[in-house]
Coordinates of C-alpha atoms in Angstrom, one line a residue:
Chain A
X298 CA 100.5 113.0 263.2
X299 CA 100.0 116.9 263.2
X300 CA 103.0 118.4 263.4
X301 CA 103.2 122.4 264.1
X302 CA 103.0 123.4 260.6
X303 CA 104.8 126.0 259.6
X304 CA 102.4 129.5 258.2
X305 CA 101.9 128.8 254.3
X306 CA 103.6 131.5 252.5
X307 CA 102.7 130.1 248.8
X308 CA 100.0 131.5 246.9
X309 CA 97.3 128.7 246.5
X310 CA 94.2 129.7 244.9
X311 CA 95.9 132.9 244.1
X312 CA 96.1 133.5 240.1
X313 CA 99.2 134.6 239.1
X314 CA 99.2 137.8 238.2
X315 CA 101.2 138.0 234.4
X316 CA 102.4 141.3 234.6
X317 CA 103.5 142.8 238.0
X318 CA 104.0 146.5 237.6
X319 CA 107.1 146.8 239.6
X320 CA 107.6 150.8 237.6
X321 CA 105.4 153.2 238.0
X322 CA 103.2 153.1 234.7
X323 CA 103.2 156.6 232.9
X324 CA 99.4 155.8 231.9
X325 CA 98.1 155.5 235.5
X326 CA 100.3 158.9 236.2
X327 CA 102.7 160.0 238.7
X328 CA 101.2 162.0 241.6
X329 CA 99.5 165.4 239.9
X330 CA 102.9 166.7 241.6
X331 CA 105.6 165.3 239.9
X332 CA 104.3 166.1 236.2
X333 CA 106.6 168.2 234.6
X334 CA 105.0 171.8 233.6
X335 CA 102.9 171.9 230.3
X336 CA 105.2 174.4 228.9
X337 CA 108.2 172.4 229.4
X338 CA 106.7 169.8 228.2
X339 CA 105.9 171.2 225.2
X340 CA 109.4 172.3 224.8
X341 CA 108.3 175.8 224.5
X342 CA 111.1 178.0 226.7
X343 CA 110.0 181.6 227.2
X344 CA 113.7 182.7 228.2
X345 CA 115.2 180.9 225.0
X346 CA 112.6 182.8 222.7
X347 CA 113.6 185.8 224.1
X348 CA 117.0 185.4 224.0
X349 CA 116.9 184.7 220.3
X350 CA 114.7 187.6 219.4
X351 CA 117.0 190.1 221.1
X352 CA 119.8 188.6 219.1
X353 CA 117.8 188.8 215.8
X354 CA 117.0 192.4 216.4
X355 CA 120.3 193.7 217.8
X356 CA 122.5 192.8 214.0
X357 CA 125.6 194.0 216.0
X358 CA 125.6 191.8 219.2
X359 CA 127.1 188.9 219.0
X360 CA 125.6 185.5 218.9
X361 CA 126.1 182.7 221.5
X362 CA 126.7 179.5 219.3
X363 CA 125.0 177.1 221.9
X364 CA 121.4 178.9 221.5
X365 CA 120.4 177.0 218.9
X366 CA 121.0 173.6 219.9
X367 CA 117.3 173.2 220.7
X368 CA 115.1 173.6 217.7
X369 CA 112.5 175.5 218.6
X370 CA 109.4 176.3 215.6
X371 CA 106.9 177.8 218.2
X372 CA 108.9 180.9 217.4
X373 CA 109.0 180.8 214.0
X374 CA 105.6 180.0 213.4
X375 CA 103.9 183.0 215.1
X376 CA 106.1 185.5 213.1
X377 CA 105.4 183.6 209.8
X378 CA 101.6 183.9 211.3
X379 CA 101.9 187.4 212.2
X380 CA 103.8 188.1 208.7
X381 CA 100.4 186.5 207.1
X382 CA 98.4 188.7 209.3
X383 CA 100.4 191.8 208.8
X384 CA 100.2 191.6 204.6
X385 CA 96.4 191.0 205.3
X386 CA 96.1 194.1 206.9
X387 CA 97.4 195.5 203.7
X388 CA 95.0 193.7 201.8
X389 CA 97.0 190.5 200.2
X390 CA 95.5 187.2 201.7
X391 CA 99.1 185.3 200.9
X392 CA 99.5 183.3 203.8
X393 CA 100.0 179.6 201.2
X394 CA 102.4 182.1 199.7
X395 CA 104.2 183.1 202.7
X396 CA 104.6 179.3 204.2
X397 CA 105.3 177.6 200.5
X398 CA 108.0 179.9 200.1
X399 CA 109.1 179.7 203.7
X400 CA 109.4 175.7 203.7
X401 CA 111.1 175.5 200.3
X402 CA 113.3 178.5 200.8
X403 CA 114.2 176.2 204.6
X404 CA 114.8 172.8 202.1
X405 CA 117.0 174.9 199.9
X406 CA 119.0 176.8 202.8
X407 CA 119.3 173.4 204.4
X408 CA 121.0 171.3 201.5
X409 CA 123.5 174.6 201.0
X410 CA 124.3 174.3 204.4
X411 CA 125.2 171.0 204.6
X412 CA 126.9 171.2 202.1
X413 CA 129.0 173.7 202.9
X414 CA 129.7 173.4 206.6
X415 CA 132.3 170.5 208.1
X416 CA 129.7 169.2 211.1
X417 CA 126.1 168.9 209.3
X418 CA 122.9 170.9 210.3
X419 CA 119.4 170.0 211.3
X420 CA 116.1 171.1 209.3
X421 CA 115.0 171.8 212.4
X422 CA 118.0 174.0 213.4
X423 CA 117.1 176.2 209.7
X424 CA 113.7 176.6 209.6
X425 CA 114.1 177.9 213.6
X426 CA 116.7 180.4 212.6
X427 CA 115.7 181.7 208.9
X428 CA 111.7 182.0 210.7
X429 CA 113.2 184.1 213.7
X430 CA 115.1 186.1 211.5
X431 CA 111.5 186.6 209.5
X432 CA 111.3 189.4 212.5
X433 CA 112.1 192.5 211.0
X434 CA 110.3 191.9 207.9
X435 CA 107.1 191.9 209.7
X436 CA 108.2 196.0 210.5
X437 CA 108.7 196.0 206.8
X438 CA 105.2 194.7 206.1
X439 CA 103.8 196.6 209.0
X440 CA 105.2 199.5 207.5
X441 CA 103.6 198.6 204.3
X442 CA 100.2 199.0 205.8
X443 CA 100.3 202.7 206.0
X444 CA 102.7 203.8 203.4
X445 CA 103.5 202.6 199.7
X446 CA 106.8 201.0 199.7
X447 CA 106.8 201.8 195.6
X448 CA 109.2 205.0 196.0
X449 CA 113.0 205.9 196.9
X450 CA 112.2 205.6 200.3
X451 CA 110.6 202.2 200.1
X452 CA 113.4 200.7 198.4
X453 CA 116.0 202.2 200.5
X454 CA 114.2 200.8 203.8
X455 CA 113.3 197.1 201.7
X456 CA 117.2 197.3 201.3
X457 CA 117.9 198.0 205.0
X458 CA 115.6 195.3 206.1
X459 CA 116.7 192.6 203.4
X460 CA 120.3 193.3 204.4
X461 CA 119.0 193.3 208.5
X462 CA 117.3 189.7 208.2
X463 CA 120.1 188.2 206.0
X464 CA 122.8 189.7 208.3
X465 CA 121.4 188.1 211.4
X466 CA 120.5 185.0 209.5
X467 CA 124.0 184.5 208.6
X468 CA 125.8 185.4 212.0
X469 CA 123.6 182.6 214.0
X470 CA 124.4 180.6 211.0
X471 CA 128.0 180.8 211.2
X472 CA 128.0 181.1 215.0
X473 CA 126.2 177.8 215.4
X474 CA 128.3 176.0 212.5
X475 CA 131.7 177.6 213.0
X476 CA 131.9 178.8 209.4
X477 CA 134.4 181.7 209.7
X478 CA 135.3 183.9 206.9
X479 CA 132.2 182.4 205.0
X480 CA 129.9 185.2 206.4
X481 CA 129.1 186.4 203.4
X482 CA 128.6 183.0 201.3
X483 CA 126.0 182.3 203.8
X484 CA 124.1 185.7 203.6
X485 CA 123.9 185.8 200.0
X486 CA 121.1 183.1 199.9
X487 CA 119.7 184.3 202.7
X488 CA 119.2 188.1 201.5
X489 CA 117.8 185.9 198.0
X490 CA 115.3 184.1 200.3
X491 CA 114.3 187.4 202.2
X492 CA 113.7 189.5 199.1
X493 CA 111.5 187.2 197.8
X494 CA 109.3 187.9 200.9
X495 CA 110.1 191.2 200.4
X496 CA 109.0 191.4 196.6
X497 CA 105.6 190.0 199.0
X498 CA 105.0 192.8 201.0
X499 CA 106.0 195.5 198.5
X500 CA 104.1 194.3 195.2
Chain B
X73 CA 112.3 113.9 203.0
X74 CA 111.8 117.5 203.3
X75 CA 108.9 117.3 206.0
X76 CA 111.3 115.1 208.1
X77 CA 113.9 118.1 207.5
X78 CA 111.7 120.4 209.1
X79 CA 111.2 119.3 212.6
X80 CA 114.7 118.7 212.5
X81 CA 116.2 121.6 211.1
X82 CA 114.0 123.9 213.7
X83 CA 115.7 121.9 216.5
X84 CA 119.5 122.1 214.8
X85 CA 121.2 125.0 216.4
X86 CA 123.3 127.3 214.5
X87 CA 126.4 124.3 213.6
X88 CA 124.5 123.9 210.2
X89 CA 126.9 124.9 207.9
X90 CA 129.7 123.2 209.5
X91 CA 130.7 119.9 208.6
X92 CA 128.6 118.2 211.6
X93 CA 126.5 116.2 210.1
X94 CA 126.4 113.2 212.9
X95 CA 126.7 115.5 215.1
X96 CA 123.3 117.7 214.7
X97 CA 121.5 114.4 214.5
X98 CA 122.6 113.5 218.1
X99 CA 121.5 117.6 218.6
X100 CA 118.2 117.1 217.0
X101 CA 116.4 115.7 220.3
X102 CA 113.1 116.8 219.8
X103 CA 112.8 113.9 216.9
X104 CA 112.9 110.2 216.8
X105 CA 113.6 110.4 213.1
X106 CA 116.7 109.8 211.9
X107 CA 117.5 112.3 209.0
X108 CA 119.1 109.4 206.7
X109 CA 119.8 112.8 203.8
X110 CA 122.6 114.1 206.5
X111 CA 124.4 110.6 206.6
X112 CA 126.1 111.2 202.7
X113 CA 127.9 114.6 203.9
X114 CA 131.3 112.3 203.9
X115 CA 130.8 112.4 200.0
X116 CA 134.1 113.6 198.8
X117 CA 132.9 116.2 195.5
X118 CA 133.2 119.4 197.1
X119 CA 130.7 121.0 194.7
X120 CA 128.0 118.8 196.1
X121 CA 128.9 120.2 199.5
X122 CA 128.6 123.6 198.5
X123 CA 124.7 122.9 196.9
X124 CA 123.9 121.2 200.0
X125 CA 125.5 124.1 202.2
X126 CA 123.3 126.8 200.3
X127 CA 120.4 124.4 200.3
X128 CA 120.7 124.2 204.4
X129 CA 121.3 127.6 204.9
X130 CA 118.4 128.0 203.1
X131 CA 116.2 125.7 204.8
X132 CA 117.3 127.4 207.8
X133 CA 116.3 130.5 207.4
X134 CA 112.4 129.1 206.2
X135 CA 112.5 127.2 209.5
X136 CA 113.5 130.4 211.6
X137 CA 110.9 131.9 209.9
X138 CA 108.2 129.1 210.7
X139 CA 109.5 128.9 213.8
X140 CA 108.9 132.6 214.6
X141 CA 105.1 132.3 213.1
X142 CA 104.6 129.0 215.7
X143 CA 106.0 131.0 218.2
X144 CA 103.3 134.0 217.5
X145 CA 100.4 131.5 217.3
X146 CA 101.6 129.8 220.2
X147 CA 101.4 133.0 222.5
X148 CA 98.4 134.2 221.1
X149 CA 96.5 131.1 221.8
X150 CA 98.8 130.6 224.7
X151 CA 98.6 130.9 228.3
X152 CA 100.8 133.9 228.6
X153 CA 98.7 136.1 226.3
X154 CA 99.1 139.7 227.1
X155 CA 96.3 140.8 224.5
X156 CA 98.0 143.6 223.1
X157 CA 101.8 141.0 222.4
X158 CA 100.4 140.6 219.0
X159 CA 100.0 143.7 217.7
X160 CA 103.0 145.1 219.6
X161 CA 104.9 142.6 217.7
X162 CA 103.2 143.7 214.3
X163 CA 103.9 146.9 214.8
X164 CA 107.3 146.0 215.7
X165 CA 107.9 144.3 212.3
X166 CA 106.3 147.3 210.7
X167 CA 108.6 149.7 212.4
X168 CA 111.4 147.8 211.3
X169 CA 110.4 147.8 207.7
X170 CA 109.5 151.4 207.9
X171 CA 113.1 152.1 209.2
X172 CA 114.9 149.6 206.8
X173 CA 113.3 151.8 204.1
X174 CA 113.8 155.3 205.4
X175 CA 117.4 154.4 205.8
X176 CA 117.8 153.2 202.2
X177 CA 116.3 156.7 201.4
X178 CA 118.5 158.4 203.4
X179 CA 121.6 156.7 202.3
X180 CA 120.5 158.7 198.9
X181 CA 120.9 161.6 201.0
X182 CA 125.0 160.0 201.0
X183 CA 125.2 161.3 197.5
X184 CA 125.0 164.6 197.7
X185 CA 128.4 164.4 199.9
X186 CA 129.7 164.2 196.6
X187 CA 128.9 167.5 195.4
X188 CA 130.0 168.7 198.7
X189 CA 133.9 169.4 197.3
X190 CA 132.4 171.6 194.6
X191 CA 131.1 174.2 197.4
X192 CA 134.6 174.5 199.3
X193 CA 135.0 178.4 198.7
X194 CA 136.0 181.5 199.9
X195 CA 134.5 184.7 199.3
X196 CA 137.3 186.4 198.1
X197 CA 137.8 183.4 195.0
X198 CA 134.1 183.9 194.4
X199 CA 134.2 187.4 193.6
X200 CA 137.5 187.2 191.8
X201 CA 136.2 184.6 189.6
X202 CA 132.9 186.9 189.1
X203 CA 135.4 189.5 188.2
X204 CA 137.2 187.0 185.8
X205 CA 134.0 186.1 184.1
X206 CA 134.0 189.5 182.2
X207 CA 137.7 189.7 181.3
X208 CA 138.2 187.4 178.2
X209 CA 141.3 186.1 178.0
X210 CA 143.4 186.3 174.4
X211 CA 145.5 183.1 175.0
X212 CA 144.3 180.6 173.1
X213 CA 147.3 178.1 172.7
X214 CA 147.3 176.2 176.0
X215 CA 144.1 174.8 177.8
X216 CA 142.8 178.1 180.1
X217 CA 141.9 176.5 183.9
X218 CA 138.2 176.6 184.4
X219 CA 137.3 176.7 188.4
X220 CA 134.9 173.9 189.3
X221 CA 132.8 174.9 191.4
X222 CA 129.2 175.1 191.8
X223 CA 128.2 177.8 194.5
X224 CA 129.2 181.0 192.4
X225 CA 127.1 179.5 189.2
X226 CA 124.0 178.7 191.5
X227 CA 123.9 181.5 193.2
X228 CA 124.0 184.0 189.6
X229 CA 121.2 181.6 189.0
X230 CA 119.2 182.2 191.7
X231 CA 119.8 185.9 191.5
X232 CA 118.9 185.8 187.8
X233 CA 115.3 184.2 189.0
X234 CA 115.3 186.9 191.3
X235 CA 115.8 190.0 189.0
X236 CA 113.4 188.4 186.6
X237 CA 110.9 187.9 189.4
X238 CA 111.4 191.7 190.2
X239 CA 111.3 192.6 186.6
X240 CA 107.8 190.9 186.2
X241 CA 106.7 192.3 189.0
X242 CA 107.3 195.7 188.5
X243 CA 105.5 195.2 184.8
X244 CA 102.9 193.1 185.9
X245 CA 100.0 192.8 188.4
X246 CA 100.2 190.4 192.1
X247 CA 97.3 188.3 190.9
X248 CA 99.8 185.8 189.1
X249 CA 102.8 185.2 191.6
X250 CA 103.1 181.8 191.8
X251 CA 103.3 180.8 187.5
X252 CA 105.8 184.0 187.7
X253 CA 107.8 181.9 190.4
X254 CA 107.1 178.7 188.4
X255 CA 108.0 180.8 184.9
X256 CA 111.3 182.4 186.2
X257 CA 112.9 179.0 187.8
X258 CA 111.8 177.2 184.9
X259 CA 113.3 179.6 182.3
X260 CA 116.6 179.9 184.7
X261 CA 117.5 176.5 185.5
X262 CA 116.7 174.9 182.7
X263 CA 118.8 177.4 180.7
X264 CA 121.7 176.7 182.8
X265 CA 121.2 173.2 182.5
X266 CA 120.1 172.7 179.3
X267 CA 122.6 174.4 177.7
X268 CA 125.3 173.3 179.6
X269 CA 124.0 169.7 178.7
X270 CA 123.9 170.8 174.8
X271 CA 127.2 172.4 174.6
X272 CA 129.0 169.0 176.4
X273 CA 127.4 167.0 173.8
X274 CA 128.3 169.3 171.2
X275 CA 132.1 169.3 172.6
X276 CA 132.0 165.4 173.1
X277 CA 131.4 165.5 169.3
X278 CA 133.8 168.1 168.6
X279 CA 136.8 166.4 170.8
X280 CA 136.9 169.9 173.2
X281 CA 138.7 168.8 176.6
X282 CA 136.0 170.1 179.2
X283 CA 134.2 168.3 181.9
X284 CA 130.3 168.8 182.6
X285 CA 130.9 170.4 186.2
X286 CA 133.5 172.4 184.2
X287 CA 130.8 173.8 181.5
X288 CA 128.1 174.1 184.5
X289 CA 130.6 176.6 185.7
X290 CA 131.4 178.5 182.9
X291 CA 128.4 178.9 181.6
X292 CA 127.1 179.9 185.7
X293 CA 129.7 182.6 185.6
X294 CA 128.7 183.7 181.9
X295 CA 125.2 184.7 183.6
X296 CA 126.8 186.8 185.7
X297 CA 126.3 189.7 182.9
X298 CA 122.7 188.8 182.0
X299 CA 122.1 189.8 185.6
X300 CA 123.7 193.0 185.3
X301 CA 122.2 193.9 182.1
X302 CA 119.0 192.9 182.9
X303 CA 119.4 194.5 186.4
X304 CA 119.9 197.5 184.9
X305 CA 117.3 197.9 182.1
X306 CA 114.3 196.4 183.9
X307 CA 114.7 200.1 185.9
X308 CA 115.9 202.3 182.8
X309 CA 113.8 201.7 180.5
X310 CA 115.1 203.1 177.3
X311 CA 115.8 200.5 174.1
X312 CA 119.1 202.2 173.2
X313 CA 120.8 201.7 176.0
X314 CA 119.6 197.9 176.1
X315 CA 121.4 197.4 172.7
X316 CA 124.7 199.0 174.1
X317 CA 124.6 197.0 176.8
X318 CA 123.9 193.6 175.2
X319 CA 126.6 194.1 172.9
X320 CA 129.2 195.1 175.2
X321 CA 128.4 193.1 178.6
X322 CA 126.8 190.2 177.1
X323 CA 129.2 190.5 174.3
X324 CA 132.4 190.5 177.3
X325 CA 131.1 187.6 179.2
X326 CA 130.2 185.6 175.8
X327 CA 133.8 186.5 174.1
X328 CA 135.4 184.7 178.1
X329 CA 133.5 181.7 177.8
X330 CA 134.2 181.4 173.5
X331 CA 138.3 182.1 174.6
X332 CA 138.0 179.2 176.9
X333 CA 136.3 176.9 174.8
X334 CA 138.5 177.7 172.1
X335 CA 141.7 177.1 173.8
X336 CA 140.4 173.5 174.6
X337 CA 139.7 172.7 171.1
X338 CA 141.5 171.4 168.6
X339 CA 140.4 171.7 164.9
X340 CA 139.2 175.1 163.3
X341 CA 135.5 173.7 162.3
X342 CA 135.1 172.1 165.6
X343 CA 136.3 175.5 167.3
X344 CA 133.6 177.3 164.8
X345 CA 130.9 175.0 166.0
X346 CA 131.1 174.9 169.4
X347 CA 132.0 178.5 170.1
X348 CA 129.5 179.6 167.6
X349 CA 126.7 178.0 168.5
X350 CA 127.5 178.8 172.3
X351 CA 127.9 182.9 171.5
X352 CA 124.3 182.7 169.4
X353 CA 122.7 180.3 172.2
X354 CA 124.1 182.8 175.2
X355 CA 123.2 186.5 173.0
X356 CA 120.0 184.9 172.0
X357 CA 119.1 184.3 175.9
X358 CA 119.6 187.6 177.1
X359 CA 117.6 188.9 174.0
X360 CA 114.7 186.7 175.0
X361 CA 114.6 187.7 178.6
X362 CA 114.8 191.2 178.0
X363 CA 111.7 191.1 175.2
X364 CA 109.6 188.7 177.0
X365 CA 108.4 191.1 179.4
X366 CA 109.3 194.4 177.8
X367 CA 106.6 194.9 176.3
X368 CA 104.4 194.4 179.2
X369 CA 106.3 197.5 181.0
X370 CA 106.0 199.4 177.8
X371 CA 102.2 199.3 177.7
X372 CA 102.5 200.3 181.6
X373 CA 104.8 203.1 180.2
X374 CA 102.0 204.4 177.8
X375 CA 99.1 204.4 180.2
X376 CA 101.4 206.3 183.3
X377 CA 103.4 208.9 180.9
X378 CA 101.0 209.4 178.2
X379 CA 98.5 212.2 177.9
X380 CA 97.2 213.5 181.0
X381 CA 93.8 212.9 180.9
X382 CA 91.8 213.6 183.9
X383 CA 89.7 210.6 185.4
X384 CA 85.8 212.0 184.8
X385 CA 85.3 213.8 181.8
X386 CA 81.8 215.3 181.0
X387 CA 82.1 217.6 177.6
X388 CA 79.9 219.6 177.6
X389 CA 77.4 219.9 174.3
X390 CA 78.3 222.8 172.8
X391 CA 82.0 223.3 172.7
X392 CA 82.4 227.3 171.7
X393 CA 85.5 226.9 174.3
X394 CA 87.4 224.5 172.8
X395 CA 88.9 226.8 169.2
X396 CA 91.3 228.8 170.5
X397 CA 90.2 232.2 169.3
X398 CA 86.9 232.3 171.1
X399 CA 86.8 234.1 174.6
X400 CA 84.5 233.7 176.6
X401 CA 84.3 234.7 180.6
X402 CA 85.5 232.7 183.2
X403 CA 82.2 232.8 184.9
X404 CA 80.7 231.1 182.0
X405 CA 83.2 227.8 181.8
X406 CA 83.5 225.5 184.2
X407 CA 86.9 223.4 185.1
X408 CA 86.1 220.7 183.1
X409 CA 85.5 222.7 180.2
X410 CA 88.5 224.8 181.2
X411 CA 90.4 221.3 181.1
X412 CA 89.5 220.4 177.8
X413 CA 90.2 223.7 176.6
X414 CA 93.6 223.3 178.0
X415 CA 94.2 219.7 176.7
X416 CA 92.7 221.0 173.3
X417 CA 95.6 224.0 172.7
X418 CA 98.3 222.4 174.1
X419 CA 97.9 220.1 171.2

């Protein structure tokens, strides 16, 4: 006896799919729209790099502790690039110089630190910092290009610019770690690690 | 016995150390085969209990394992295969590793939170202390308090690399920078420990009451004149005033650390050791750094302040210009003969 049947919602002769993609997948994309922008995505922020080269440059302003919570080495890496490029202009091809010195000086400045401050620090966080506060020795170098840094006057102006770098160095340091009073214990090292680059440019 | 365990032991759930032994053989379902080895647990020697405890656990453990492996094959030759479960699950097990290992390196990292009192400082003890370092102190009759720290000692070390890096350079060409780094870190640090190391042993022998992170400091703070002396005679370059100032600086900083040695000593031949070969080791340094490259910035000396010879000299054949008494018109010599006639009288 037929009965009315009632409409077969099964799947018969239907494979089972194994893996029903009930998320978007990342691989397939998201409409061209929703992508995040490339620089973004990079992590490279325009505003932020900015932000911390005025702050290297002016010694006297004072830093804003939270700026450094991203690490960012796009910075640092074009001014140890343009540091490089800079001395090569002057005729010393010392970029393995310039970057062995940089990432050992980073280790060394990174173990002190920790050491030395209550919260820890990144790497990350050091290398960005020591490599924006690179800045003003690339007008040292730049400098060096022209004129011979061997006199008074060069070692008055390596002095300014060692004791510019460290200064800056040290007030993001202690800014960003809340190391008061210690100012100076942190720019010691520093000015150490910057007149090695400056012993660089000069000799 | 054991391949009846097996099947057995994958199906027992975690009871097994417990004292359930009827009990996990109603649990093992999966077999017909009565395991007749968990029947004697009511055995009353507790020592036997504890082998067969370990042995289960044990067995346990080799079953999860096989288990896990059945598990693998199962899906790979199984009907649920997604192709790539495998290798995720690889992977998986590789990233675990991987981690287990990075964090057993990074617990190493733990143990330099130890040195992390030594580094407690203010800047106002550091410079007294560097001020201290020069000032020796005449009582000798208690034990003199030694500051243990380690950021003022490494940091005169560091600057001592430094200055010896600058002196090098300024004597020496740009060609060999990184042996000079190599030389100068080298020659520093293992100073600073080396000696520090020696002079312990030598006051473990001699009964002196000092602690290693205690000699690593004084003899830290005792570089603190080398630096200034060598600071100052890498630019002024004159042999007299090196003397002076060996004597009297490194002399100062070497009399601090002998006074503090020697108030921690007992014993006048002990005291003579210790503190003698200390003062020799500590004289003997700043000697050695001075005259290792002096003599390259005297030869530099020679060729920039010697003679002043002009780059391209042609003499000319006959030389009726160069005695003295002989005049000749100026239309006659040229400046190069003029020059040599020059160089000729003022000598």
């Amino acid at each position: 006896m037929m009965q009315p049947q009632q409409p077969y919602t099964g799947q018969i002769f239907q494979p089972t799919q194994a893996y029903t993609p009930t998320t978007p997948q990342p691989f397939y994309g998201n409409s061209f729209e929703d992508e995040p922008p490339l620089l973004e995505e990079l992590g490279i922020n325009f505003d932020h790099i900015w932000q911390k080269t005025l702050t290297v440059l002016h010694p006297l302003k004072v830093a804003d502790g939270s700026i450094m919570n991203e690490t960012d080495l796009a910075g640092p890496m074009v001014f140890c690039l343009a540091f490089g490029a800079t001395l090569l202009l002057a005729g010393k091809i010392q970029f393995g110089y310039v970057y062995g010195i940089s990432a050992i000086g980073c280790l060394g400045m990174f173990c002190l630190l920790n050491l030395m401050s209550m919260t820890g620090v990144s790497f990350g966080c050091v290398a960005s910092v020591l490599g924006y506060c690179l800045l003003p020795m690339i007008l040292l170098s730049s400098f060096a290009v022209i004129f011979s840094l061997q006199g008074m006057v060069g070692i008055i102006l390596t002095a300014g610019i060692i004791g510019w770098c460290s200064f800056s160095a040290s007030k993001i340091f202690i800014s960003a770690l809340a190391m008061e009073g210690q100012q100076l214990l942190v720019a010691y090292p520093c000015a150490l690690l910057y007149g090695v680059f400056a012993l660089i440019s000069v000799f | 016995m054991a391949t009846t365990a097996a099947p057995a032991g994958g199906a027992r759930s975690g009871a097994g150390p417990e004292w359930g032994g009827f009990e996990e053989n109603i649990q093992g379902g999966g077999s017909a085969v009565i395991d007749m080895e968990n029947m004697d647990d009511t055995s009353g020697s507790s020592f036997e209990d504890m082998g067969e405890l370990h042995q289960r656990l044990r067995e346990e453990e080799v079953d999860a394992d096989a288990a896990a492996a059945e598990e693998e094959d199962g899906e790979f030759l199984g009907m649920k295969g997604f192709k790539g479960q495998l290798s995720r699950q690889v992977a998986d097990q590789m990233w675990q590793a991987g981690k287990r290992q990075a964090s057993r390196a990074f617990s190493l990292y733990a143990n330099i939170d130890i040195l992390r009192p030594y580094f407690d400082v203010e800047p106002a003890q550091v410079r007294s202390r560097l001020l201290e370092s020069m000032i020796p102190i005449k009582m000798v009759n208690f034990p003199q308090k030694i500051a243990g720290e380690l950021y003022g000692p490494l940091m005169l070390v560091f600057t001592l690399v430094a200055i010896l890096l600058h002196g090098m350079k300024t004597s020496d060409t740009i060609i060999r920078e990184g042996t000079l780094m190599g030389t100068a870190i080298g020659t520093c640090f293992g100073y600073w420990l080396g000696v520090s190391s020696f002079i312990y042993f030598l006051a473990y022998l001699c009964n002196a009451q000092i602690t290693m992170l205690q000699m690593l400091a004084l003899l830290g703070y005792g570089l603190f004149g080398h630096c200034i002396v060598l600071f100052v005679t890498y630019n002024i370059h004159l042999h007299a005033l090196f003397y002076v100032f060996w004597l009297l600086v490194g002399g100062l900083s070497t009399l601090r650390m002998v006074a503090v040695l020697v108030s921690r000593t007992v014993g006048p031949t002990q005291r003579l050791l210790l503190c003698g070969t200390l003062a020799a080791l500590h004289m003997l340094f700043l000697l050695y750094l001075h005259f290792a490259y002096h003599k390259v910035v005297e030869g530099i000396l020679d060729t920039l302040e010697g003679p002043d010879i002009p780059p391209m000299q042609r003499v000319p054949r006959d030389v009726p210009a160069a005695l003295p008494a002989a005049r000749l018109s100026a239309i006659v010599l040229n400046a190069t003969a003029k020059a040599v006639a020059v160089t000729l009288q003022s000598h």
